[in-house]
PDB file of C-alpha atoms in Angstrom:
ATOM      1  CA  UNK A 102       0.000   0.000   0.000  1.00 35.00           C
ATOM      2  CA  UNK A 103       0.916   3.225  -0.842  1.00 43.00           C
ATOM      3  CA  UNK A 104       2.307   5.720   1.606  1.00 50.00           C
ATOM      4  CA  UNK A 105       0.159   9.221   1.814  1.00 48.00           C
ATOM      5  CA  UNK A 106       1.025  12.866   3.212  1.00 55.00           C
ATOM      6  CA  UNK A 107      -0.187  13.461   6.015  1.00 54.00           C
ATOM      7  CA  UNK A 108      -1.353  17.382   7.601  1.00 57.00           C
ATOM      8  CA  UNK A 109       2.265  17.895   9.161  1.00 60.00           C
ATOM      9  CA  UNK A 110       3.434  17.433   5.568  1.00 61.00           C
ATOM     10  CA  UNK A 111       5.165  13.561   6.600  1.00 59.00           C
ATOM     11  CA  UNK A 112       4.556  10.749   4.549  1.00 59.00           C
ATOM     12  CA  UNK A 113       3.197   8.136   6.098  1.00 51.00           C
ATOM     13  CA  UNK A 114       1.641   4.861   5.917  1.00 54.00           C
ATOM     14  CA  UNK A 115      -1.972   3.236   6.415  1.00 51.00           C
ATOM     15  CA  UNK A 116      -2.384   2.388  10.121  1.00 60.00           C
ATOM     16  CA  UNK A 117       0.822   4.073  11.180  1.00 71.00           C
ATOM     17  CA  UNK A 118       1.063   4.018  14.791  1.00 80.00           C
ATOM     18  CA  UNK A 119       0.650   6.986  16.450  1.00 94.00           C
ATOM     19  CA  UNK A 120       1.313   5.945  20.477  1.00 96.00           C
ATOM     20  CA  UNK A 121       1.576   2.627  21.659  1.00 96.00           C
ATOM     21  CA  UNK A 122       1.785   1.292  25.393  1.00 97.00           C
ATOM     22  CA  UNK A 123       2.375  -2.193  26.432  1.00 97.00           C
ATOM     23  CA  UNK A 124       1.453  -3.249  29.760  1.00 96.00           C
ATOM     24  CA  UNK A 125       2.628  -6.683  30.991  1.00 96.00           C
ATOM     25  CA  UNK A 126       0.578  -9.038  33.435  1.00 93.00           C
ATOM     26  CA  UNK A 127       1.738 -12.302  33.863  1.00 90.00           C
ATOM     27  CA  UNK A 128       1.791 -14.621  31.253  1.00 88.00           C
ATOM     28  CA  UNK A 129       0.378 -11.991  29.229  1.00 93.00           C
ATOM     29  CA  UNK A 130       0.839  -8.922  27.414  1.00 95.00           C
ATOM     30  CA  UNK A 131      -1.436  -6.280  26.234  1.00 96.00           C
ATOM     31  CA  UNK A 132      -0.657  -3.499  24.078  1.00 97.00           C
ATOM     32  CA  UNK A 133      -2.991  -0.441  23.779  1.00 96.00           C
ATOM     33  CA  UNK A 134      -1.650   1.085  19.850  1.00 97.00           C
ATOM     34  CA  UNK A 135      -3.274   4.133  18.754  1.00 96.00           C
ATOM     35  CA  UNK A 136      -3.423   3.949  14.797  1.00 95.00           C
ATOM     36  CA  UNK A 137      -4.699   6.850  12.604  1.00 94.00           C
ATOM     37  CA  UNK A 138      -6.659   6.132   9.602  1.00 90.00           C
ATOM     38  CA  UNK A 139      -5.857   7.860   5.698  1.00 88.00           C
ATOM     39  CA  UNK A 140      -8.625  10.741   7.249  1.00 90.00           C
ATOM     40  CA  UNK A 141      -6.303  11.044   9.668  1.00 90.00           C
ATOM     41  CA  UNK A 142      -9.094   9.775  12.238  1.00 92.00           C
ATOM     42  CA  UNK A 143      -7.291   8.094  15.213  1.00 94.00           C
ATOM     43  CA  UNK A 144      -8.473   4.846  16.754  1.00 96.00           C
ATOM     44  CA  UNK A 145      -7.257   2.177  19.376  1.00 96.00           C
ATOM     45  CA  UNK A 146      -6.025  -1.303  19.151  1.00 97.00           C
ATOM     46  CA  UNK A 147      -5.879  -3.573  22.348  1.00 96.00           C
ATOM     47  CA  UNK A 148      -4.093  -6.646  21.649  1.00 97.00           C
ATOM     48  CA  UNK A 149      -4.097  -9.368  23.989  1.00 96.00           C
ATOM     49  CA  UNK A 150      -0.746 -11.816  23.024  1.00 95.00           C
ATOM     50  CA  UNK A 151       0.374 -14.989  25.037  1.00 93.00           C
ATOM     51  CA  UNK A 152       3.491 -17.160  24.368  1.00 89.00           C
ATOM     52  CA  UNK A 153       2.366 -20.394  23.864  1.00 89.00           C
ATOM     53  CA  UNK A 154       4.316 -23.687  22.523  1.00 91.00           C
ATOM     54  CA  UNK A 155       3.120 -26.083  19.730  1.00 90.00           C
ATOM     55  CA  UNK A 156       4.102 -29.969  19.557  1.00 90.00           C
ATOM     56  CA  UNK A 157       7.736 -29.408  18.441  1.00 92.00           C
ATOM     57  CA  UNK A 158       8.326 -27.372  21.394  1.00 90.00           C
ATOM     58  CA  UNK A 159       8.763 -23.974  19.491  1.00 91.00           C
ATOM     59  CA  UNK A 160       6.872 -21.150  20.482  1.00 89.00           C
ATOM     60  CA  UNK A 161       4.720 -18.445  19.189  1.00 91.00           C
ATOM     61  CA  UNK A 162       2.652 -15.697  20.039  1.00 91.00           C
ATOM     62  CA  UNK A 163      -1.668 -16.445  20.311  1.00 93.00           C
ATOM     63  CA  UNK A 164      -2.786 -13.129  19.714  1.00 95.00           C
ATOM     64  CA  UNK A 165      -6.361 -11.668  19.736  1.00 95.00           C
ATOM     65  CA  UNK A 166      -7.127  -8.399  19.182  1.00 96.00           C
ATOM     66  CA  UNK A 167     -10.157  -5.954  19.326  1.00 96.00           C
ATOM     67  CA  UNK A 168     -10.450  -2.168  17.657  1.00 96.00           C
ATOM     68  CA  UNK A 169     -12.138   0.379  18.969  1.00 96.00           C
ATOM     69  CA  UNK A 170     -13.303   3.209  17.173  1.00 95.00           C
ATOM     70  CA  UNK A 171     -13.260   7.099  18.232  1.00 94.00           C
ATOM     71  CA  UNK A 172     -17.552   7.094  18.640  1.00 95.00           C
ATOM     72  CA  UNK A 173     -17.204   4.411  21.215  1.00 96.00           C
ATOM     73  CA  UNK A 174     -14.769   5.760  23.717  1.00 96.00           C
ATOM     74  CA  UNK A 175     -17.135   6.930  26.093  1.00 97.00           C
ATOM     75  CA  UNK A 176     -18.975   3.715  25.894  1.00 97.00           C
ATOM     76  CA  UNK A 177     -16.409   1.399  25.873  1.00 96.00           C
ATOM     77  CA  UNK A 178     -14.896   2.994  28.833  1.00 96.00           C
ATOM     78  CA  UNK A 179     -18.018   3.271  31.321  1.00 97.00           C
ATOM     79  CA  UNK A 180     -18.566  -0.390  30.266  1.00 97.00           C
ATOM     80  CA  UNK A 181     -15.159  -1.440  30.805  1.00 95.00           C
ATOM     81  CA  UNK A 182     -15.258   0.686  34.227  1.00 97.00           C
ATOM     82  CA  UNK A 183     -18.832  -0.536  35.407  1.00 98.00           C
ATOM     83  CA  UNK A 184     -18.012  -4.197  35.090  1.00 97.00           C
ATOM     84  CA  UNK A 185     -14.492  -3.602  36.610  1.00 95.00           C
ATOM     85  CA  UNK A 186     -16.165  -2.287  40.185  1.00 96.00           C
ATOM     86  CA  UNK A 187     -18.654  -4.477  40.130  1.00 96.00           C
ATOM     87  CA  UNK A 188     -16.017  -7.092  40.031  1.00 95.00           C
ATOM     88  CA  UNK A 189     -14.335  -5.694  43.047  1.00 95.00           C
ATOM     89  CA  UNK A 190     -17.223  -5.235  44.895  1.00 94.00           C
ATOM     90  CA  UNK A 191     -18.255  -8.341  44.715  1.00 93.00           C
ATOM     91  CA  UNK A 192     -14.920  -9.782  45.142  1.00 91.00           C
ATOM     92  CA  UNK A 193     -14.252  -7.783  48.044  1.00 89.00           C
ATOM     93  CA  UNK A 194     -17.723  -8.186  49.707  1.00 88.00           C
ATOM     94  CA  UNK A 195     -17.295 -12.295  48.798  1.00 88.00           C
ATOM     95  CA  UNK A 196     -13.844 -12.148  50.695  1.00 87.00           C
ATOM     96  CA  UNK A 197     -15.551 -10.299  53.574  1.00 84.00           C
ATOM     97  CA  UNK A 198     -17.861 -13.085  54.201  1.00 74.00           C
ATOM     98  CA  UNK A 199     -15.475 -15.948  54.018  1.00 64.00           C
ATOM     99  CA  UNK A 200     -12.576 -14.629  55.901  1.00 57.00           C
ATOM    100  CA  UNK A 201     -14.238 -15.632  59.372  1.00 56.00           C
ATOM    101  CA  UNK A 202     -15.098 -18.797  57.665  1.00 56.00           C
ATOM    102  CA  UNK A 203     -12.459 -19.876  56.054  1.00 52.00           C
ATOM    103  CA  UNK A 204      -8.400 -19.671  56.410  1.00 52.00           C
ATOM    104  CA  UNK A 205      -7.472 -17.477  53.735  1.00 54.00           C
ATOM    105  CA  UNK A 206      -4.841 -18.730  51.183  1.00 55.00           C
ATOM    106  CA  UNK A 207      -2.323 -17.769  48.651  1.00 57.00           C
ATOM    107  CA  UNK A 208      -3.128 -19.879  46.179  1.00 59.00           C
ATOM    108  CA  UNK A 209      -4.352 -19.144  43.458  1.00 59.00           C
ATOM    109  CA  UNK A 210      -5.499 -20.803  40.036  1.00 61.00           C
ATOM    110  CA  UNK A 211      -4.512 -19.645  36.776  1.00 65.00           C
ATOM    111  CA  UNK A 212      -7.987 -19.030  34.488  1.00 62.00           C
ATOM    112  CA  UNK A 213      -7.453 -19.212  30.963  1.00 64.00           C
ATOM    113  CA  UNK A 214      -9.567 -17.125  28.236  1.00 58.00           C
ATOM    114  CA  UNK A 215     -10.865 -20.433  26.950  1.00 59.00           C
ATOM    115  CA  UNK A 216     -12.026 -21.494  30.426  1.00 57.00           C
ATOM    116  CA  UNK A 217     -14.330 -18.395  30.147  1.00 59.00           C
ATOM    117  CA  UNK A 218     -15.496 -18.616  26.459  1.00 52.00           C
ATOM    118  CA  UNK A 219     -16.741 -22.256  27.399  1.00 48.00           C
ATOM    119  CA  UNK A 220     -19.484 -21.578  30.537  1.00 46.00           C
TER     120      UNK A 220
END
């Protein structure tokens, strides 16, 4: 594809990144990339890539990856933000209640992605 000028008079190409931040978390990484469009319209990636390891023992990268669009900021972000306290609410009032109950531990399990998908 063919590069384009852009306003600042650069020439650039389709998607170019813009900013890009990767956060890390365990076996995981996610990387937030903003990308601008040939309007010059900018727009978010969030990529979600694990290292995994086929039958020969080599590894790769799984990655899935989800864009979001300028007109769904504010939505994606009080979603993302509503479900995110309600999850520590309830976690928080569920550890409450058990603490007396239970002795608490420091183990934890590791949930996979496709443990979710599959309830």
């Amino acid at each position: 594809m063919d590069g384009y000028v852009n306003k600042e008079g650069n020439e650039r190409t389709d998607k170019e990144e813009i900013f890009s931040k990767a956060v890390r978390a365990g076996k995981r990484t996610y990387f937030f990339d903003v990308k601008a469009t040939r309007k010059n319209d900018y727009y978010l990636t969030v990529t979600e890539s694990k290292k995994r390891f086929g039958q020969d023992g080599k590894h790769y990268f799984e990655k899935h990856k989800i864009f979001l669009y300028k007109e769904d900021f504010d939505k994606f972000a009080d979603g993302l933000e509503e479900v995110v306290s309600f999850i520590r609410t309830k976690q928080a009032e569920e550890n409450n209640e058990t603490i007396g109950e239970t002795k608490a531990t420091n183990d934890y399990t590791n949930v996979e992605f496709e443990d979710l998908v599959s309830q």
